[in-house]
Short mmCIF file of C-alpha atoms and ligand atoms in Angstrom, two decimals:
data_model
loop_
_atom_site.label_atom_id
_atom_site.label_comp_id
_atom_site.label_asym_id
_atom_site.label_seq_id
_atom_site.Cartn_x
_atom_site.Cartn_y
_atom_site.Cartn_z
CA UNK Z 1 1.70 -15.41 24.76
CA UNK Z 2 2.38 -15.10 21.19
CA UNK Z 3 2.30 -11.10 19.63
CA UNK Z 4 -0.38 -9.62 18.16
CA UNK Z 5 -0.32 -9.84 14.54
CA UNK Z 6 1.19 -12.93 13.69
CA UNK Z 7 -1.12 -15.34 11.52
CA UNK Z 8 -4.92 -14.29 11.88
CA UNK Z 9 -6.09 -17.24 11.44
CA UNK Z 10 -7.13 -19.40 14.69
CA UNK Z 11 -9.43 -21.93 15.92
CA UNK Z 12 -11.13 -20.07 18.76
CA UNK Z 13 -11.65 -16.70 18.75
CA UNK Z 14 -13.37 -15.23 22.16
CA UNK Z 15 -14.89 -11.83 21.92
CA UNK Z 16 -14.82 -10.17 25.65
CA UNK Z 17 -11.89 -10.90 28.09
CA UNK Z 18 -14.53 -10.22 31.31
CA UNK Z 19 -15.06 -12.56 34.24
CA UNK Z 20 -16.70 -14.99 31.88
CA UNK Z 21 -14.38 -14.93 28.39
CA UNK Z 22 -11.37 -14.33 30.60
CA UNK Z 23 -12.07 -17.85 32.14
CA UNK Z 24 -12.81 -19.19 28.89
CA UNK Z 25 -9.81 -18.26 27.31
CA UNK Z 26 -8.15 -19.86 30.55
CA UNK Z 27 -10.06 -23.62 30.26
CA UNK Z 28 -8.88 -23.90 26.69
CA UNK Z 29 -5.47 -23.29 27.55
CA UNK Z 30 -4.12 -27.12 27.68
CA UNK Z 31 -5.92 -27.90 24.29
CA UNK Z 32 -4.21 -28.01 20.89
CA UNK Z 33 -6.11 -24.81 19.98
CA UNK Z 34 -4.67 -21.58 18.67
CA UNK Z 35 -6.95 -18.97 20.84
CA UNK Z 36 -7.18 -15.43 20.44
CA UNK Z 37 -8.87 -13.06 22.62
CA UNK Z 38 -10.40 -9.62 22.39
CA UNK Z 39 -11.26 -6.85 25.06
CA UNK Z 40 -11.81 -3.48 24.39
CA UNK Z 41 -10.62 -2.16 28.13
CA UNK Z 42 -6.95 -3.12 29.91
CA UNK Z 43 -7.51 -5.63 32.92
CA UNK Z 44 -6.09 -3.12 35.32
CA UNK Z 45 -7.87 0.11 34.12
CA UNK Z 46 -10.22 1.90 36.23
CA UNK Z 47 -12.87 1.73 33.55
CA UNK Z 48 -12.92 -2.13 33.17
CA UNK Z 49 -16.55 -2.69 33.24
CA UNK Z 50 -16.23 -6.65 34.51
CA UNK Z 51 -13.17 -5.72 37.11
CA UNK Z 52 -14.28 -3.25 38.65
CA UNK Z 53 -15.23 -2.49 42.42
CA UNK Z 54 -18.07 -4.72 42.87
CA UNK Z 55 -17.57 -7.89 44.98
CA UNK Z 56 -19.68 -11.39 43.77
CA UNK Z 57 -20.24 -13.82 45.78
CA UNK Z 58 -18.80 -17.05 43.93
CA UNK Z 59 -21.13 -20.55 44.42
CA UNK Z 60 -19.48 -23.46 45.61
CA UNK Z 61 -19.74 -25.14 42.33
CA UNK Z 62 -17.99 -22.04 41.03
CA UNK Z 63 -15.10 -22.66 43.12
CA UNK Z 64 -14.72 -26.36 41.72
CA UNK Z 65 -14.49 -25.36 38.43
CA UNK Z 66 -11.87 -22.60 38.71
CA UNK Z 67 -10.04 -25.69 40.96
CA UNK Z 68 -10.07 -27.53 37.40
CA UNK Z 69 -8.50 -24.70 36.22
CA UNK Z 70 -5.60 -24.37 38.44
CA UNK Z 71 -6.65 -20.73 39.38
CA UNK Z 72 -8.32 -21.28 42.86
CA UNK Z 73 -4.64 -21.49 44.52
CA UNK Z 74 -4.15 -17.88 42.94
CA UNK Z 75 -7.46 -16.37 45.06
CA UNK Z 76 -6.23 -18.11 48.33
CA UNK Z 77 -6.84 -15.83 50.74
CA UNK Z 78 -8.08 -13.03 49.18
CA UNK Z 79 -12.00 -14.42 49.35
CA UNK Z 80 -14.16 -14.60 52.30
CA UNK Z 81 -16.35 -17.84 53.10
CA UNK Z 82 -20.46 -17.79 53.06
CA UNK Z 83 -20.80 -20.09 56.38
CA UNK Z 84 -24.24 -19.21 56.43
CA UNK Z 85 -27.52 -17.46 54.81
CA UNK Z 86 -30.31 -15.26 56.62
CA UNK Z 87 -32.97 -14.53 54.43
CA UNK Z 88 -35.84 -12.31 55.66
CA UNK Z 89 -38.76 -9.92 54.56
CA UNK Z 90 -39.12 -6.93 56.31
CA UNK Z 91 -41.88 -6.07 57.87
CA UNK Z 92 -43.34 -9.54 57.49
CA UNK Z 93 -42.79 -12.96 59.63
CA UNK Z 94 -41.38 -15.54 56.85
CA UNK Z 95 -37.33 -16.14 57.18
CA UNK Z 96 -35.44 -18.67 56.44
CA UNK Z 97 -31.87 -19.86 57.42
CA UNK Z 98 -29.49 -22.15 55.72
CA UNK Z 99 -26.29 -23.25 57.22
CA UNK Z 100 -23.36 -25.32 55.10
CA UNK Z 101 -22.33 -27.34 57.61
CA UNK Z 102 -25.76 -28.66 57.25
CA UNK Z 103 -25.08 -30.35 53.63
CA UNK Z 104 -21.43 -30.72 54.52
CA UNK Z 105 -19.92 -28.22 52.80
CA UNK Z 106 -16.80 -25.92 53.64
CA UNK Z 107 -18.90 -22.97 52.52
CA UNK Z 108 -22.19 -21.93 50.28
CA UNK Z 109 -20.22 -19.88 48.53
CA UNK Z 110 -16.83 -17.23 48.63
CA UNK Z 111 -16.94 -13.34 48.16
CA UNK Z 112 -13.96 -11.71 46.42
CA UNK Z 113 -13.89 -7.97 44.92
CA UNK Z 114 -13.67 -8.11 41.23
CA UNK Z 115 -10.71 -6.31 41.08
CA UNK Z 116 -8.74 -9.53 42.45
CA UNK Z 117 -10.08 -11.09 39.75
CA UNK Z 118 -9.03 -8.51 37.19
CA UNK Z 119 -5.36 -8.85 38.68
CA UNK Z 120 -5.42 -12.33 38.72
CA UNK Z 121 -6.31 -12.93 35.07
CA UNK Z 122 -4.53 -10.31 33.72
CA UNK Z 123 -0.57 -12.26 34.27
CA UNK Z 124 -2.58 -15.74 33.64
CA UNK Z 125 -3.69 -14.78 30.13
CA UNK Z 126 -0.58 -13.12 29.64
CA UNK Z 127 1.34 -16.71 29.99
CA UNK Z 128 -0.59 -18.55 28.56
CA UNK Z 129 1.33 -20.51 25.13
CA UNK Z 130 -1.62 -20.86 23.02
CA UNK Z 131 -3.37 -17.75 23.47
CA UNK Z 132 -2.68 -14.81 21.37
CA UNK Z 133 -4.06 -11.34 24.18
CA UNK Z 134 -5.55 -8.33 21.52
CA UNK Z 135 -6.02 -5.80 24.46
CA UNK Z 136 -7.25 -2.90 24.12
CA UNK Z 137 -9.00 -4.29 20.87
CA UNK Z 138 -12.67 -4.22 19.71
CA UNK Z 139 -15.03 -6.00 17.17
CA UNK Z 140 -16.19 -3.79 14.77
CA UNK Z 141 -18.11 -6.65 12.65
CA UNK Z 142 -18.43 -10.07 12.56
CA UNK Z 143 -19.67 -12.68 9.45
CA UNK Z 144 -20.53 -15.78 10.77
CA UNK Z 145 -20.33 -18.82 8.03
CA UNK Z 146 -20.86 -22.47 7.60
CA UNK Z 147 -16.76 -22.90 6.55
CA UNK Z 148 -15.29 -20.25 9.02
CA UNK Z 149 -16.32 -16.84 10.66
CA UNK Z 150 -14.70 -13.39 10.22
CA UNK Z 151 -14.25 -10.77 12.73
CA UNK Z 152 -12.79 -7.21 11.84
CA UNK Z 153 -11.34 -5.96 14.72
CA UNK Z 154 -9.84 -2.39 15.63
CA UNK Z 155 -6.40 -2.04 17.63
CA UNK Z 156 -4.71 0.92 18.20
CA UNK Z 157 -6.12 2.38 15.19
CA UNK Z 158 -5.65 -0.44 12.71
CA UNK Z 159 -7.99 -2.72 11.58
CA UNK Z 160 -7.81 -6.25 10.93
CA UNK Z 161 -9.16 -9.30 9.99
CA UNK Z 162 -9.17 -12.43 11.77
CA UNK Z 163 -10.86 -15.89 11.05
CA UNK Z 164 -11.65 -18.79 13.10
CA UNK Z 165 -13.62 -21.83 13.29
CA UNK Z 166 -15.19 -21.20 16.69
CA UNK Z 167 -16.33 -17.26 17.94
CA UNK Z 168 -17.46 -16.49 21.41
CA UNK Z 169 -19.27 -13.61 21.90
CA UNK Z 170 -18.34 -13.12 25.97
CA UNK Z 171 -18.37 -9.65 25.66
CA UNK Z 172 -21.57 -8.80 28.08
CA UNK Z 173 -25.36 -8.01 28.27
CA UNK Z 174 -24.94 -5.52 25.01
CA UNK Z 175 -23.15 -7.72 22.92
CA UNK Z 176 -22.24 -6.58 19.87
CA UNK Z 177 -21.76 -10.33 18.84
CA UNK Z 178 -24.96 -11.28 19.56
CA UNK Z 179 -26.45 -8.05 17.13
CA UNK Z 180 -24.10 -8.84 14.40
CA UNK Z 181 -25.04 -12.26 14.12
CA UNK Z 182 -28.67 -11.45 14.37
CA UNK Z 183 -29.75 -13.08 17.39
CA UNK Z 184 -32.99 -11.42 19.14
CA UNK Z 185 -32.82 -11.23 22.87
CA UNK Z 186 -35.64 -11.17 25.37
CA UNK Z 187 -35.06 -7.94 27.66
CA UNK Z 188 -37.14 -6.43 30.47
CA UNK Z 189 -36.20 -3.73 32.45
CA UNK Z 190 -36.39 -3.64 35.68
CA UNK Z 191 -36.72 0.03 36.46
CA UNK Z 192 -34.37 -0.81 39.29
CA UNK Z 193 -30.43 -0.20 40.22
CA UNK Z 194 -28.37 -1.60 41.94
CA UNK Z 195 -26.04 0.51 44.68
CA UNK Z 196 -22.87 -1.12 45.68
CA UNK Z 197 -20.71 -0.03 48.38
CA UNK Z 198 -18.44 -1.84 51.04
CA UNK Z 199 -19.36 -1.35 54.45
CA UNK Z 200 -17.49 -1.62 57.85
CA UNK Z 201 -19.58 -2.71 60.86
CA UNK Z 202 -19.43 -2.92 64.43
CA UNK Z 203 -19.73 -6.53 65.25
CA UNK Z 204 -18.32 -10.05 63.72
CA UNK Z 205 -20.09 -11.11 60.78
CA UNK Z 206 -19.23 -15.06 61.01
CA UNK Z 207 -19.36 -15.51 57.61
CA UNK Z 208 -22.84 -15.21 57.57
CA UNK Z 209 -24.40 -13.44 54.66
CA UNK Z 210 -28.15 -11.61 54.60
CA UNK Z 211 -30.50 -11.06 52.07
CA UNK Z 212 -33.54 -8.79 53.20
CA UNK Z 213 -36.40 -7.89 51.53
CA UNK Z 214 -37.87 -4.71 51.88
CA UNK Z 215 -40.55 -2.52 50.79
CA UNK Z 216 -37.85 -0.76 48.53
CA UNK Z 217 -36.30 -3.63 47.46
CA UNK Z 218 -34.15 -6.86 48.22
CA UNK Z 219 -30.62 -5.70 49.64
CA UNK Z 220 -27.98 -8.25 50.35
CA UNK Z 221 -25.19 -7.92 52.55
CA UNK Z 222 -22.33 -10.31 51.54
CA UNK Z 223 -19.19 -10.81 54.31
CA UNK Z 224 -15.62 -9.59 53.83
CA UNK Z 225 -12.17 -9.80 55.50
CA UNK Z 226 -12.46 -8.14 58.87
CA UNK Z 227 -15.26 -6.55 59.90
CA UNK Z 228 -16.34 -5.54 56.63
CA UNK Z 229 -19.26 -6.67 54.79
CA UNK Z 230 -20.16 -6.00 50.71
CA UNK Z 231 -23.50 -4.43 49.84
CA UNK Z 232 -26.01 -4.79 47.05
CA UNK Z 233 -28.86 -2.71 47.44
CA UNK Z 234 -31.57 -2.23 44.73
CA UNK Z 235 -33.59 0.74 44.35
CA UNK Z 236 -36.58 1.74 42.48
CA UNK Z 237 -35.16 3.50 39.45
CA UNK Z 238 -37.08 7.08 40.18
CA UNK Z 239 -35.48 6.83 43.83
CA UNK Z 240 -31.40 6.10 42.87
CA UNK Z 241 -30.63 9.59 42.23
CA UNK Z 242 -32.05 10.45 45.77
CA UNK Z 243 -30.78 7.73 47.40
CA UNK Z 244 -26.84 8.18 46.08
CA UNK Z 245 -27.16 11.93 46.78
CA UNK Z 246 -27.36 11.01 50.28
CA UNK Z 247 -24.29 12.02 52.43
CA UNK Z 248 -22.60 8.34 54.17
CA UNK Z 249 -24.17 9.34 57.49
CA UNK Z 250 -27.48 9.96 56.03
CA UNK Z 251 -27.20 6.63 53.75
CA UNK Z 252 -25.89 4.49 56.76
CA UNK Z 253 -29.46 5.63 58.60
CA UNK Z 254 -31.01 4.52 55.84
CA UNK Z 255 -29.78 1.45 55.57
CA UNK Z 256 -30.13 0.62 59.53
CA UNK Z 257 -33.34 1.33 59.30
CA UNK Z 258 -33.75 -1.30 56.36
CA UNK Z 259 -31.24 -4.19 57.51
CA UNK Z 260 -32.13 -3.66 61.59
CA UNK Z 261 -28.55 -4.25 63.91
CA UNK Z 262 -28.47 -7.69 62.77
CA UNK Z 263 -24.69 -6.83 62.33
CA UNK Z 264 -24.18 -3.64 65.31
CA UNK Z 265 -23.84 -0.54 63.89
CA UNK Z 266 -22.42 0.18 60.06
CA UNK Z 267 -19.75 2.43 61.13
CA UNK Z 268 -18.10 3.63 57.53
CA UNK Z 269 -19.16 3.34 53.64
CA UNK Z 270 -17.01 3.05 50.75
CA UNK Z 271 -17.59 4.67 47.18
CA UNK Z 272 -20.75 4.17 46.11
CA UNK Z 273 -22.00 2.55 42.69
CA UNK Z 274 -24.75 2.41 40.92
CA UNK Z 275 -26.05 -0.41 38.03
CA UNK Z 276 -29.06 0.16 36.16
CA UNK Z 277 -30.87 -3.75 35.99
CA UNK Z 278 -32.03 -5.23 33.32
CA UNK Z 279 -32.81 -9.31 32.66
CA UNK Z 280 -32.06 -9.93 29.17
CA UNK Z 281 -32.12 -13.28 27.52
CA UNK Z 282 -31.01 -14.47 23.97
CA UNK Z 283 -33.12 -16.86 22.17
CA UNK Z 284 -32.60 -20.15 21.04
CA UNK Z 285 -29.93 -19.75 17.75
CA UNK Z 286 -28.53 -21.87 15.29
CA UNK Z 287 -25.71 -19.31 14.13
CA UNK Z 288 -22.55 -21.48 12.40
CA UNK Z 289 -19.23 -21.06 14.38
CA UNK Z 290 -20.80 -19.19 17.34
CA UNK Z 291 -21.61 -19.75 20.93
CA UNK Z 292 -22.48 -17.09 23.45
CA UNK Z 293 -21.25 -17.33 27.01
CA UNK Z 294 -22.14 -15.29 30.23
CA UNK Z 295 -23.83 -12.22 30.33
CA UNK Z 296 -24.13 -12.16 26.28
CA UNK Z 297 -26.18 -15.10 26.50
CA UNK Z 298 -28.36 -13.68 29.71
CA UNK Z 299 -27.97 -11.00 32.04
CA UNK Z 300 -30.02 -11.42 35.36
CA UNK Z 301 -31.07 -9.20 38.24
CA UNK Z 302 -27.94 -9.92 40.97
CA UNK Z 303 -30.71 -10.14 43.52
CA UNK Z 304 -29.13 -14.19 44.04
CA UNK Z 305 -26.11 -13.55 43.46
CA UNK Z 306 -26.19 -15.91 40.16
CA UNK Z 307 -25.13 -14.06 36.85
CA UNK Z 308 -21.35 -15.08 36.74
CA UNK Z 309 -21.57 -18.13 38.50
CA UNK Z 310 -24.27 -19.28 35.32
CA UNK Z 311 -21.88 -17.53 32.90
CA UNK Z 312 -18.80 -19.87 34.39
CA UNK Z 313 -21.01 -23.45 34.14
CA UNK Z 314 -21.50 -22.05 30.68
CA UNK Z 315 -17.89 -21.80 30.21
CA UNK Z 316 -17.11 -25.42 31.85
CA UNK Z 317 -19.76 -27.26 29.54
CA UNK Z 318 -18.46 -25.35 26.49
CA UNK Z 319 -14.86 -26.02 27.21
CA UNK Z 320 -15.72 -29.67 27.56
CA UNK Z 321 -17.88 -29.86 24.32
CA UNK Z 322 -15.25 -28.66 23.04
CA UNK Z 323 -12.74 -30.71 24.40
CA UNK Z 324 -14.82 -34.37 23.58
CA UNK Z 325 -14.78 -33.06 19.77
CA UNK Z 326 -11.05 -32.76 19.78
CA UNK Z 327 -10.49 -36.04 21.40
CA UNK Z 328 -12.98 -37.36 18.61
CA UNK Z 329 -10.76 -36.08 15.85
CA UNK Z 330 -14.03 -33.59 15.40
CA UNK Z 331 -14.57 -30.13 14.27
CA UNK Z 332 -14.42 -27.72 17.44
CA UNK Z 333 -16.79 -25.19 15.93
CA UNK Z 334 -18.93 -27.84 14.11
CA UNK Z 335 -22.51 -27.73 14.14
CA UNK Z 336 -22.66 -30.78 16.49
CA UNK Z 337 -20.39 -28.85 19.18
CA UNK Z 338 -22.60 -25.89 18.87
CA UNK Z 339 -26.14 -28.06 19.35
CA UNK Z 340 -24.40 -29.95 21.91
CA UNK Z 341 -23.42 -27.05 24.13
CA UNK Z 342 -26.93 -25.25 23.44
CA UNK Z 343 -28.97 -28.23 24.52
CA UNK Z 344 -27.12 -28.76 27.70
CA UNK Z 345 -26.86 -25.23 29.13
CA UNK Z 346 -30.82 -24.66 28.54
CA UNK Z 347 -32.03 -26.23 31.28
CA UNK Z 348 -29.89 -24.42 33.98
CA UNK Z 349 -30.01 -21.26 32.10
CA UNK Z 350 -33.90 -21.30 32.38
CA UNK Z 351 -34.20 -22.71 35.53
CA UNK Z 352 -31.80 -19.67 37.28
CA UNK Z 353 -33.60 -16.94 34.65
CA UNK Z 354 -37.01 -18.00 36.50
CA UNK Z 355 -35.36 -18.12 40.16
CA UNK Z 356 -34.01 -14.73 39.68
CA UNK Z 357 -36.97 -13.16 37.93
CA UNK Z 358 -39.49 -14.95 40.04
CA UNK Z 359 -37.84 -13.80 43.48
CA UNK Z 360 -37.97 -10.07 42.05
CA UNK Z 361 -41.27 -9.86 40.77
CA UNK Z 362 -42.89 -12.06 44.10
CA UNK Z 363 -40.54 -9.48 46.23
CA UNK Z 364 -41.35 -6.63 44.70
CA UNK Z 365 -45.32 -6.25 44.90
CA UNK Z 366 -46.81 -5.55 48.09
CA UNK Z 367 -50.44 -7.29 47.46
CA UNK Z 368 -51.75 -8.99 50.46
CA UNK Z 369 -51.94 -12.31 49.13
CA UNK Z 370 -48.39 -12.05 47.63
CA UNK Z 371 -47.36 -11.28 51.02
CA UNK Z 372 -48.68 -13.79 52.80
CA UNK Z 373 -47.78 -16.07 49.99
CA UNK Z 374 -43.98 -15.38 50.55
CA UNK Z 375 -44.06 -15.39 54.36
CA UNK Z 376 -45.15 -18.55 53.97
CA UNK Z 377 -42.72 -19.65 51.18
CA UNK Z 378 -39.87 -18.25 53.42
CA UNK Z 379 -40.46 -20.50 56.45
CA UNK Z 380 -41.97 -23.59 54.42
CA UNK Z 381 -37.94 -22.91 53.07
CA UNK Z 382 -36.83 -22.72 56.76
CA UNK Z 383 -38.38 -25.68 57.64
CA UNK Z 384 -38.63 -28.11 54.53
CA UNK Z 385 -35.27 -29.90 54.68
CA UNK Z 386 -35.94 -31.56 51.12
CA UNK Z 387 -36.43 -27.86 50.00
CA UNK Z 388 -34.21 -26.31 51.54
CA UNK Z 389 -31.83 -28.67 50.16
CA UNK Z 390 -33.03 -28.31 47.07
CA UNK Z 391 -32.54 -24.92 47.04
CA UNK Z 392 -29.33 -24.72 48.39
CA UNK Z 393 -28.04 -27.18 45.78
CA UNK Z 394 -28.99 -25.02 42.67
CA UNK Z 395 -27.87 -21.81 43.98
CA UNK Z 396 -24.79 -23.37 44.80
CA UNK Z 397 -24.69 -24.55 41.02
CA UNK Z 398 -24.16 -27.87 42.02
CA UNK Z 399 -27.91 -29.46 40.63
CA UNK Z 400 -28.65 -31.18 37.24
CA UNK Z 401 -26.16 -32.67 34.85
CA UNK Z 402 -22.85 -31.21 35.85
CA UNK Z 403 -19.71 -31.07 33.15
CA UNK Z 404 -16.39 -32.36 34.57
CA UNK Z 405 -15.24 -29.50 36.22
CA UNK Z 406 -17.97 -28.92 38.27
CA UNK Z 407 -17.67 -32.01 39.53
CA UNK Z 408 -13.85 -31.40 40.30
CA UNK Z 409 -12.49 -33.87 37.22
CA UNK Z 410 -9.62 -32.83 34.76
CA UNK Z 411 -11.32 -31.02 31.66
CA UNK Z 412 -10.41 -33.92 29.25
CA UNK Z 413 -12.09 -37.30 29.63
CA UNK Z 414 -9.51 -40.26 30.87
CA UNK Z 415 -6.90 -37.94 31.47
C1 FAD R 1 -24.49 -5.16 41.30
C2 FAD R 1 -24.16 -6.54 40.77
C3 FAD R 1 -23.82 -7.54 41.64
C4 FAD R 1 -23.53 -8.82 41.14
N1 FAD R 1 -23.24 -9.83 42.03
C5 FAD R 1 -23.01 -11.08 41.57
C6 FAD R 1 -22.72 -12.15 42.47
O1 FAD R 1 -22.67 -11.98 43.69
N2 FAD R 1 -22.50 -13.39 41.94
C7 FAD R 1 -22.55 -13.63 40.60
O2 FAD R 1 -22.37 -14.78 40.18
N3 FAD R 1 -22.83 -12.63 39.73
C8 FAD R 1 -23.04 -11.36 40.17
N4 FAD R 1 -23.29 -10.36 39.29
C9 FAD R 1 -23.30 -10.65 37.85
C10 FAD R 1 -21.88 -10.64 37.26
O3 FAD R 1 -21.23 -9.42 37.56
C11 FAD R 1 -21.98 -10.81 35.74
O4 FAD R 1 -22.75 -11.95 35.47
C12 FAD R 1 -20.59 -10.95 35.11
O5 FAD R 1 -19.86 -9.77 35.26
C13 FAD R 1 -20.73 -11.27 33.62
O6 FAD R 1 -19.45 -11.38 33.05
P1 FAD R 1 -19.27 -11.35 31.47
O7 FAD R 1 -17.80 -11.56 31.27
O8 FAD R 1 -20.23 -12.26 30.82
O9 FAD R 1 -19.71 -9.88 31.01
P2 FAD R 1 -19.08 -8.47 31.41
O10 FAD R 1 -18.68 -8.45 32.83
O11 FAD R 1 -20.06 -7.46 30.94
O12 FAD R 1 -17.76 -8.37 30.52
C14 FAD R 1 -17.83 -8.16 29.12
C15 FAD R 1 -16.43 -7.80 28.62
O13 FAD R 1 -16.49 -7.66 27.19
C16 FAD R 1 -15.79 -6.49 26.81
N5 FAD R 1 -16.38 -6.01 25.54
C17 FAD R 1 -17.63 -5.51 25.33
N6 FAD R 1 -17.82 -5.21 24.03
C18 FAD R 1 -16.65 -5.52 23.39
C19 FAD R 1 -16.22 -5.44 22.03
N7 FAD R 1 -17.03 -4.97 21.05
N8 FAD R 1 -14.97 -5.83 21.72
C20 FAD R 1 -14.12 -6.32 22.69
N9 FAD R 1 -14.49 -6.43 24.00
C21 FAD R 1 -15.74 -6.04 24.34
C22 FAD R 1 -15.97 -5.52 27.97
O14 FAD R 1 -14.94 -4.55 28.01
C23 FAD R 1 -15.93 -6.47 29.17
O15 FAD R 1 -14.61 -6.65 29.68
C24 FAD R 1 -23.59 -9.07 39.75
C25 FAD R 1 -23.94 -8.04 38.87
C26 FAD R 1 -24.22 -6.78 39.37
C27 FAD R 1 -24.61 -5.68 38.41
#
């Protein structure tokens, strides 16, 4: 890691060192780039917004590409395998089960507590030769231009002023990146939350993970080590303040009387957490020397579990874009790069924005033909292998045209 205040002048400057900039920062590491990154909160604070205590569960294709990176062997064993998925809707008869065995797969997916990801990237970045780590640092402004862009950032008190050919605004679903360049963004509230919480139970969860619809919204219970099991809950914004007032013994009823003893008895409840939900979506830019990555680019409702593992096949086609200009001899931040990486990404970005938002808007109205409607969706899902299939593919971000990581190749073409 070079120091802080060398040269400012680099080729890629990343704005946000979260789940999704972090790992950018890390796929550009073997590529005759000088990087710099900037995040406004320490990896291992307490009030890291990305690394904090909420687990994700991590698609299959997600795994591949952080394989390509060389930073799967750094989770091993510290993430818990998705053997299987339980889908239901209370109340109703439609459910649907999908096994990974079934497409010959390890697992759908792994569940790790961002924290372990925060402690992980933290030493990585920190090592790496061509990166140059501005943390705690903020943008303050940004100037985006056809020759270069210009970023005045704020550490410690200072200001300064850094240029690059290439920005990425990584830095979340109220990026200041995507305001100062003057991109609009689609953005609907939900007028849900979220509440998070780890949960121990009384019998074996098999790797088997459950997401239930109820009459007060979807709640998905993802497995962890032991007989402990991550929970996502969303509640109807006017009822969250109720809800997390509960005491654990109250909330645990609750809860039962949602989820059923599909998993024995929830015996103890970690700190609780609540995240206000929004879906919010950037449009279509042509912005010189900028990209936007992750949640910057579109936040989504977790109720699929999808927001980071789009953010990372954002990273993995960007990196490669990238990468394939280099090779070329090829501006990295060029308007071609830019076009490139925008055209490819729209198709999966859309295609997950409607699966996300469709699933909470068909879940979330309790009209008679809607109902029936999704019963019957459910178990034409149970018993539709071409669908299911289908379905299981792009959740496990493994459909469409895949970059080279995600199909478990080195980053650079012919290497
Ligand atoms: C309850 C819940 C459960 C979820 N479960 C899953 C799941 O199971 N699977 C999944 O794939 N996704 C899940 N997600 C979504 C996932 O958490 C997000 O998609 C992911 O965190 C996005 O990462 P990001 O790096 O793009 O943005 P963020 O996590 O928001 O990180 C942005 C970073 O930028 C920094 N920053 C902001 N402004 C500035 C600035 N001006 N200057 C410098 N730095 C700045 C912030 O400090 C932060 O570190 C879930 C989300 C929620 C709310």
């Amino acid at each position: 890691m070079k120091e802080a205040g060398a040269a400012d002048d680099y080729d890629v400057l990343i704005i946000g060192g979260g789940l999704v900039g972090a790992s950018m920062a890390c796929a550009l590491a073997g590529l005759p780039l000088r990087v710099a990154l900037i995040e406004a909160v320490p990896f291992q604070s307490p009030q890291q917004p990305s690394y904090d205590e909420r687990c994700i569960a991590l698609a299959y294709g997600s795994r591949r590409i952080f394989e390509g990176l060389g930073l799967w062997p750094l989770l091993a064993g510290q993430v818990t395998p998705i053997s299987s998925i339980h889908v239901s809707d209370r109340g109703h008869f439609g459910f649907a089960r999908l096994a990974a065995q079934h497409y010959h797969y390890p697992a759908f997916g792994y569940v790790v507590e961002n924290s372990v990801l925060g402690q992980m990237f933290g030493p990585r970045l920190a090592q790496q030769t061509n990166l140059t780590l501005c943390c705690p640092a903020r943008l303050q402004s940004l100037r985006c231009e056809s020759g270069r862009a210009t970023a005045l950032i704020e550490q410690q008190g200072q200001q300064r002023t850094m240029t690059a050919r290439l920005v990425i605004g990584a830095d979340g679903g109220r990026s200041q990146v995507r305001e100062q360049a003057g991109i609009a963004a689609t953005v609907a509230d939900y007028q849900q939350s979220a509440i998070i919480a780890n949960l121990s139970i009384s019998q074996p969860h098999r790797g088997q993970a459950f997401e239930r619809f109820t009459d007060s919204g979807p709640l998905a219970l993802l497995p962890l080590d032991g007989q402990r099991c991550s929970l996502v809950w969303t509640v109807a914004r006017d009822a969250v303040a109720e809800v997390m007032a509960l005491d654990d013994g109250a909330f645990l009823q609750r809860l039962e009387q949602r989820f059923g003893r599909r998993l024995g008895r929830f015996i103890r409840i970690g700190r609780r957490h609540a995240y206000p939900l929004q879906l919010v979506s950037a449009a279509p830019h042509q912005v010189p020397r900028l990209a936007l990555i992750g949640n910057a680019a579109h936040t989504l409702h977790p109720i699929a579990g999808q927001g980071f593992n789009l953010g990372i096949r954002d990273v993995a086609v960007l990196a490669q874009t990238i990468c394939d200009a280099l090779q070329a001899g090829n501006d990295p931040g060029g308007s071609a790069v830019l076009a490139g990486y925008e055209q490819w990404r729209q198709r999966d970005q859309r295609s997950i924005i409607r699966l996300t938002d469709g699933l909470v808007r068909l879940f979330s109205n309790d009209l008679a033909p809607l109902v029936l409607a999704r019963s019957s969706a459910l178990l034409a899902l149970d018993l539709i292998p071409g669908l299911k299939r289908h379905f299981a593919r792009q959740t496990m971000g493994l459909a469409g045209r895949l970059p080279r990581l995600a199909r478990g190749l080195p980053l650079a073409a012919g290497s």
